[in-house]
Short mmCIF file of C-alpha atoms in Angstrom, two decimals:
data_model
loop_
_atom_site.label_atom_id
_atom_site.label_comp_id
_atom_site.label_asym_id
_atom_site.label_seq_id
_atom_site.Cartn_x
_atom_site.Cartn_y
_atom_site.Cartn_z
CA UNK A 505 108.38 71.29 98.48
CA UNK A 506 108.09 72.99 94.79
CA UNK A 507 108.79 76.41 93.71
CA UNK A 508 105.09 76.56 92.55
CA UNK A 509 103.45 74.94 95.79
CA UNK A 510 105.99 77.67 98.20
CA UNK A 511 104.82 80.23 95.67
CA UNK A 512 101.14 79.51 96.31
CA UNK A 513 101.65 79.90 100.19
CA UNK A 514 103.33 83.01 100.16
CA UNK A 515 100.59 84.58 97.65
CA UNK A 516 98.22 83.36 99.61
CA UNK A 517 99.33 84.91 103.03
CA UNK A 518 100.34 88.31 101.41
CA UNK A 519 96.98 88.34 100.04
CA UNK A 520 94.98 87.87 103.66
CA UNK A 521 97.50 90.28 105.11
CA UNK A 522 97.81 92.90 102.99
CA UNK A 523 94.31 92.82 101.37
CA UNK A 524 92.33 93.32 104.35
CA UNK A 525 89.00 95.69 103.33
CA UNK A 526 87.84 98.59 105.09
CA UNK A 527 85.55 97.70 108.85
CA UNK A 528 82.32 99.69 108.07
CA UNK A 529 81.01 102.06 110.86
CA UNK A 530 78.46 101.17 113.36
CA UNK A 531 75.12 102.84 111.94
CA UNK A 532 72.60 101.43 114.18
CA UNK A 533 71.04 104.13 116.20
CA UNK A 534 73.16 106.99 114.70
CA UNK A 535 71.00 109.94 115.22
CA UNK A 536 73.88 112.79 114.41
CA UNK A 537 76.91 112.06 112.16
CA UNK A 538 79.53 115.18 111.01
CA UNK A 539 82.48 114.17 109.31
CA UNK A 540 84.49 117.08 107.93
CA UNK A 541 85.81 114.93 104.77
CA UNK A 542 82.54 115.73 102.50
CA UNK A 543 82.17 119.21 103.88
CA UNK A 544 82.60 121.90 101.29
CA UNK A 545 82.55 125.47 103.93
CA UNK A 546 82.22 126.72 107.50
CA UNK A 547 78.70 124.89 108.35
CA UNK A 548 79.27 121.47 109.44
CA UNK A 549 75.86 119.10 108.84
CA UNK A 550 74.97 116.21 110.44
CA UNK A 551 74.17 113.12 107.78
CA UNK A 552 71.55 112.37 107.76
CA UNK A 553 70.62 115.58 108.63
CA UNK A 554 69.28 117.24 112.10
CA UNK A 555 67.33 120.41 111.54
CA UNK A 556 68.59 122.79 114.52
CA UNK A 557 72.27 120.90 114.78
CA UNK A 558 74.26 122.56 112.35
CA UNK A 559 77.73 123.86 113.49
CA UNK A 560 77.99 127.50 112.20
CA UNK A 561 81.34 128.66 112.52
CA UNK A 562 83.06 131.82 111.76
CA UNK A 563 85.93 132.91 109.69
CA UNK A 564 89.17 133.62 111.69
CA UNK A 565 87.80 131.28 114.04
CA UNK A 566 87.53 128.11 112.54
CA UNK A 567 88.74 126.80 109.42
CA UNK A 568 88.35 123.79 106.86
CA UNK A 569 91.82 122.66 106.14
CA UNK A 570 93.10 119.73 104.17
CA UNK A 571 95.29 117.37 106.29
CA UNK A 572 97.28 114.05 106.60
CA UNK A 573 97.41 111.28 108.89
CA UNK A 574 99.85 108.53 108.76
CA UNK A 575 97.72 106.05 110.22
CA UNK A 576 93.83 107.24 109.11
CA UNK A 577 92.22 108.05 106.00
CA UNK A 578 91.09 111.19 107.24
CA UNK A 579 91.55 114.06 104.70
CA UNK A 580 89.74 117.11 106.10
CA UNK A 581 89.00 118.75 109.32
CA UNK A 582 88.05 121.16 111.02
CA UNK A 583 90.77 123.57 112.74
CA UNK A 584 89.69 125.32 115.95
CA UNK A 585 92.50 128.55 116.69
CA UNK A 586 90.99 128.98 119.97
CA UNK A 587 89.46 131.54 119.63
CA UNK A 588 85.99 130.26 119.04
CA UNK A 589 83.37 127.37 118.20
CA UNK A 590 79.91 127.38 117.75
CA UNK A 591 76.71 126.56 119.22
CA UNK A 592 73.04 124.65 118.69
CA UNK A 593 70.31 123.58 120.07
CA UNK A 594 70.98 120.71 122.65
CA UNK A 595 70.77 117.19 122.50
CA UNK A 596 67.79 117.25 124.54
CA UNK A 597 65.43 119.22 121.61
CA UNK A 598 66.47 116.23 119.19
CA UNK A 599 63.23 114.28 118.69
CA UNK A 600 61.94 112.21 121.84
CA UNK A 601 64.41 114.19 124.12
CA UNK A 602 67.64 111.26 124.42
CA UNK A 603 68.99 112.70 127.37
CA UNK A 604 67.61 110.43 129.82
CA UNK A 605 68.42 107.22 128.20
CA UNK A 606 71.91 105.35 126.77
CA UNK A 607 74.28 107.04 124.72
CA UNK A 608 77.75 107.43 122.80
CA UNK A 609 79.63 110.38 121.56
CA UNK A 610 82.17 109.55 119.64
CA UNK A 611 85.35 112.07 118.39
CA UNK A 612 87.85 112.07 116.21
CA UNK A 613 90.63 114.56 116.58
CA UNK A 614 93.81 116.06 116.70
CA UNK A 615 94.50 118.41 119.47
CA UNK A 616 96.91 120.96 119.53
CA UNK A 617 100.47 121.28 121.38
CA UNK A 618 99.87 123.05 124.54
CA UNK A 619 99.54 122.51 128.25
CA UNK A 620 95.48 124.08 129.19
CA UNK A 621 92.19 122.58 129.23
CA UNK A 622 90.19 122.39 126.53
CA UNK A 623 86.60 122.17 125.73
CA UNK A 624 85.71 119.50 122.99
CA UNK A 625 82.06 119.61 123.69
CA UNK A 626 79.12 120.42 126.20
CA UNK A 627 75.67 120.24 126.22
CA UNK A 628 72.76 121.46 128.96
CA UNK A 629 73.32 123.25 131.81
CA UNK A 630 74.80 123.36 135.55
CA UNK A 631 71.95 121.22 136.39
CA UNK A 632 71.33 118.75 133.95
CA UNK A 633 74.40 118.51 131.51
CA UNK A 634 77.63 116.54 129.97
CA UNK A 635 80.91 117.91 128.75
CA UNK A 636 83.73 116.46 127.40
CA UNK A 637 87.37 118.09 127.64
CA UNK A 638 90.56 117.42 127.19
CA UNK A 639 94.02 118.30 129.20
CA UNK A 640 97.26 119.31 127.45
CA UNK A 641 99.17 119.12 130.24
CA UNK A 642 98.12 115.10 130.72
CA UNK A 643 97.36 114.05 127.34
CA UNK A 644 93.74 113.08 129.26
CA UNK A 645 90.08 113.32 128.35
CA UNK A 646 87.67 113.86 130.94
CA UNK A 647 83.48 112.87 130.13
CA UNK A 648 81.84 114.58 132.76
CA UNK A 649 77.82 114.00 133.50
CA UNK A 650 75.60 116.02 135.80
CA UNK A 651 71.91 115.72 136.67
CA UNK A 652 71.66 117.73 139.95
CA UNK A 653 72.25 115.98 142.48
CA UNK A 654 74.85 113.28 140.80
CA UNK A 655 78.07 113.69 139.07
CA UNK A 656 80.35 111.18 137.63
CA UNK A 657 83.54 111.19 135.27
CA UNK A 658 85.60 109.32 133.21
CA UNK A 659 89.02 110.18 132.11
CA UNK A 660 92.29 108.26 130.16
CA UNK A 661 94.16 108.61 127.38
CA UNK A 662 97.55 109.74 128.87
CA UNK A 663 99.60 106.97 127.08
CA UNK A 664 97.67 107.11 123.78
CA UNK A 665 96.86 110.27 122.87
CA UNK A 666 99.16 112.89 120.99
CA UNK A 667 99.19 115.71 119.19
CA UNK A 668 100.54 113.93 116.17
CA UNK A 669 97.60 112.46 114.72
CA UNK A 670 94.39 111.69 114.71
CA UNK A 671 92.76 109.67 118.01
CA UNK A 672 89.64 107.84 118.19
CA UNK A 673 87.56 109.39 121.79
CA UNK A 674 84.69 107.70 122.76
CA UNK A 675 82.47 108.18 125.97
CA UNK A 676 79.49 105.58 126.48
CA UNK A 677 76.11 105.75 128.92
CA UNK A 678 74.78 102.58 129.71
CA UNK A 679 72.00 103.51 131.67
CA UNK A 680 70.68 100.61 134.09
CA UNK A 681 72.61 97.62 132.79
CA UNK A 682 72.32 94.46 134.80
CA UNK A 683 71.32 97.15 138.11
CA UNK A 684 74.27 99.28 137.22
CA UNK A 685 74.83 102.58 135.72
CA UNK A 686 77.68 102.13 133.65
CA UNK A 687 80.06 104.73 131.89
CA UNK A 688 83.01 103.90 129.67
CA UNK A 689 85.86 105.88 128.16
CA UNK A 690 88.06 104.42 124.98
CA UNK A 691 90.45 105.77 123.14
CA UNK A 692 91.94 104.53 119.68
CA UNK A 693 89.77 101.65 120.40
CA UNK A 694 90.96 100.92 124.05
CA UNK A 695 88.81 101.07 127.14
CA UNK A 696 90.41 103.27 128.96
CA UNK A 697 87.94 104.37 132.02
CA UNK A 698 84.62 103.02 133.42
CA UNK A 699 82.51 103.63 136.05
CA UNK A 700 79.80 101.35 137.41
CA UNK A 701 77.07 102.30 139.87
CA UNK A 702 73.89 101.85 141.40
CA UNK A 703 73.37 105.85 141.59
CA UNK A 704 72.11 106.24 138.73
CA UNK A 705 71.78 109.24 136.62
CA UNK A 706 68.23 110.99 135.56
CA UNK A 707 69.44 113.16 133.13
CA UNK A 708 72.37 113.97 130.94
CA UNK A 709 71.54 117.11 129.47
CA UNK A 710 69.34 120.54 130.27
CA UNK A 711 67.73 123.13 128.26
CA UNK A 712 71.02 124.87 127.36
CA UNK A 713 72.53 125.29 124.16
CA UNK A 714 75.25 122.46 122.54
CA UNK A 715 78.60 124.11 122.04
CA UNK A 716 81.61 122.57 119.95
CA UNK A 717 85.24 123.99 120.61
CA UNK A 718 83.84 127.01 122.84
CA UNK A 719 83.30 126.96 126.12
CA UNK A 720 79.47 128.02 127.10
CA UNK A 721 77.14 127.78 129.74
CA UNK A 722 77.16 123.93 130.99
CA UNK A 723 78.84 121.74 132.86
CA UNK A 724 82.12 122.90 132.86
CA UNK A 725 81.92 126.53 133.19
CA UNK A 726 84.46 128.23 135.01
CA UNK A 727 86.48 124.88 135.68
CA UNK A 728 90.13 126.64 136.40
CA UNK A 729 91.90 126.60 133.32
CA UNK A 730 88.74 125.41 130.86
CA UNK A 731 89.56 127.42 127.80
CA UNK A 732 88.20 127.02 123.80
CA UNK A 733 89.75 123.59 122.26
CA UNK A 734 92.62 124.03 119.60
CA UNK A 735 93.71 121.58 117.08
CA UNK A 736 91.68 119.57 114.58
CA UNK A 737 88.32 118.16 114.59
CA UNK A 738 87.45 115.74 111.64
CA UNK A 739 84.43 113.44 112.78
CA UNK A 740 81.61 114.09 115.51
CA UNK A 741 79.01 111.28 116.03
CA UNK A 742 76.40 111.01 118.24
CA UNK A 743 74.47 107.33 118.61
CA UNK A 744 71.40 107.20 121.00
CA UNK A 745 73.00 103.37 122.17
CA UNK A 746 75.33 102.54 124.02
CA UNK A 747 78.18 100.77 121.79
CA UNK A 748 79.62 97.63 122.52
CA UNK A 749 83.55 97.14 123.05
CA UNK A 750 83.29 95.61 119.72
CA UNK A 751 81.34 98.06 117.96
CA UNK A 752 84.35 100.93 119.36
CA UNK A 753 86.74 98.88 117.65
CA UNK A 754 84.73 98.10 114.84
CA UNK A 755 84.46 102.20 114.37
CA UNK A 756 88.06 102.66 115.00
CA UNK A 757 89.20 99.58 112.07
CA UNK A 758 86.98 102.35 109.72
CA UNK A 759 89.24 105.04 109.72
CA UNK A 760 92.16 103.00 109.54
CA UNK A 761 94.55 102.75 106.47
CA UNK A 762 94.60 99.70 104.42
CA UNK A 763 97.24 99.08 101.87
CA UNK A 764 95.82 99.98 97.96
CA UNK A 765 95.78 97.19 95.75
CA UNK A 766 98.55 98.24 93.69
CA UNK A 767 100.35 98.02 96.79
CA UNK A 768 99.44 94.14 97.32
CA UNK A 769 99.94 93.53 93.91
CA UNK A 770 103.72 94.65 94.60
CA UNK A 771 103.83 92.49 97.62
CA UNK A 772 102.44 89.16 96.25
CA UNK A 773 105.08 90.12 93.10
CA UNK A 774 107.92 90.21 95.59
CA UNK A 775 106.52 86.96 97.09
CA UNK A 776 106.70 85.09 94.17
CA UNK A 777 110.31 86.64 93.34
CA UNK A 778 111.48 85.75 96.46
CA UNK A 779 110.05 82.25 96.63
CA UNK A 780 112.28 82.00 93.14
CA UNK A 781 115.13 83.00 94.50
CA UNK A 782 114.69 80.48 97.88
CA UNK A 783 114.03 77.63 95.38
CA UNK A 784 117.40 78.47 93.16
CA UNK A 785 119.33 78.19 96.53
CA UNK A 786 118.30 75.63 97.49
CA UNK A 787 118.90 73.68 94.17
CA UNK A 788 122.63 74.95 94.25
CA UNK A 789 123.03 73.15 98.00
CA UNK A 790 121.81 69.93 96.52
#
C-alpha cells in the first residue's frame, strides 16, 4: 500500500470523525423557546416571543452568570440561589389553550449540590396542573400531571444526572396514541421513564400562574421537602408535540461540542505525519 494511498485513508476518516457539524434543534411546533445564551439582563424572553411569558426575576435572587461546560456549548445561564424564581401566566392562556392536548418541556440545567427537593417548574393548579422537580438526594426528576381525578408520574435520571454539568431533561405527553396515554421521561437523550395507559388525562394545566425555580400554588405544593430549585438554568423550551425518541436526541446532538476546525486541521496534520512515519518503518524492515 503507498504512503500517499494510507495517507488518503487516514485524512479521510479524521475528517468524518472529527468534522462532524452541529444537529440543529427540533423547531416544529415550538411555541416557547428561552435560552439564557442571547439574554442580556434579569428578564428571560421566549423566541419567538410570547406576550404574558416573560420570566421576571429579581436581583439577589437570580442571576445571569457566564459559565462552562465540558461537554456543551452552553455559555450563559441562569443561577437560581434559592431563594426565589418568578412567575407568568400559565400555559393554558397561550393561544388555543394547549393544555389538553400533546406536549414536551424540555430543560437544560445544572442543579446544585445538595440533598432537598427542588422545584424546576409548575404550572395550573391542585386540580388541573403539571410540575416538574428534581431530588438531590437521588439525582431524580419527577414530571408529575394532575387533572382531578388522575395523576401520573415519571421519574429517572439517578445514574445520569450530576451536578457537574449541564443535563438534557425532557418530559413528553402523548395524549391518545394507538388507545394509550403515553408519558416519557429522557435525560441526556436517554429514555429514562414512561408510562402508558388507557386512563387518560383531560387536562394538564389550570388557571394558576407558571412559576420557574419557586415553588407556587400547583401541583406540588406542600410536597414534604419541595423547596425553590438551586443551580443553573440555561435553556427552557416548550413544544405543543410530542417529540419523537429521535427528535430528543436530535435536540441533545445541538448542544453538544464539536471539535473547531483548527482542531481537525491538527488532526488530519498528525494523520498524514504519522502515516509518514508508518511508511519509513516499514521501508527500513524491507
Amino acid at each position: 500500500m503507498s504512503f500517499r494511498f494510507t495517507a488518503a485513508l487516514i485524512a479521510c476518516f479524521l475528517v468524518f470523525t472529527f468534522s462532524e457539524a452541529h444537529a440543529q434543534v427540533v423547531t416544529t411546533d415550538l411555541t416557547l423557546n428561552y435560552n439564557a445564551n442571547v439574554e442580556t439582563d434579569l428578564t428571560w424572553e421566549s423566541v419567538p416571543a410570547a406576550a404574558g411569558n416573560e420570566w421576571v426575576f429579581t436581583p439577589g435572587q437570580v442571576s445571569l452568570n457566564s459559565v462552562s461546560s465540558a461537554t456543551t456549548i452552553i455559555e450563559q445561564a441562569y443561577n437560581f440561589n434559592g431563594t426565589g424564581g418568578a412567575s407568568n401566566q400559565g400555559l393554558n392562556d397561550l393561544p388555543g389553550d394547549p393544555s389538553d392536548a400533546d406536549a414536551t418541556w424540555e430543560f437544560w440545567l445544572r442543579p446544585a449540590v445538595g440533598t432537598d427537593t427542588d422545584r424546576i417548574f409548575e404550572t395550573g393548579g391542585a386540580g388541573d396542573g403539571m410540575s416538574v422537580v428534581y431530588n438531590g438526594n437521588t439525582n431524580e426528576v419527577t414530571f408529575t400531571f394532575d387533572d382531578g381525578s388522575v395523576q401520573r408520574s415519571v421519574t429517572g435520571g439517578s445514574t445520569l444526572i450530576d451536578t457537574t454539568d449541564f443535563h438534557q431533561i425532557v418530559g413528553v405527553y402523548d395524549k391518545n396514541s394507538g388507545g394509550l396515554d403515553r408519558l416519557y421521561l429522557y435525560v441526556d437523550g436517554m429514555l429514562e421513564d414512561s408510562d402508558e395507559t388507557t386512563n387518560s388525562l383531560n387536562d394538564w394545566d389550570g388557571g394558576d400562574t407558571s412559576t420557574l425555580g419557586v415553588t407556587g400554588t400547583g401541583l406540588a405544593e406542600g410536597t414534604p421537602g419541595n423547596t425553590n430549585f438551586e443551580g443553573d438554568l440555561a435553556i427552557f423550551r416548550f413544544y405543543e408535540a410530542p417529540l419523537s425518541a429521535a427528535d430528543v436526541q436530535q435536540n441533545f446532538d445541538a448542544l453538544q461540542i464539536v471539535p473547531e476546525p483548527a482542531s481537525v486541521a491538527m488532526w488530519l496534520l498528525l494523520g498524514v505525519i504519522g502515516a509518514g512515519v508508518c511508511w519509513r518503518m516499514r521501508r527500513r524492515d524491507w
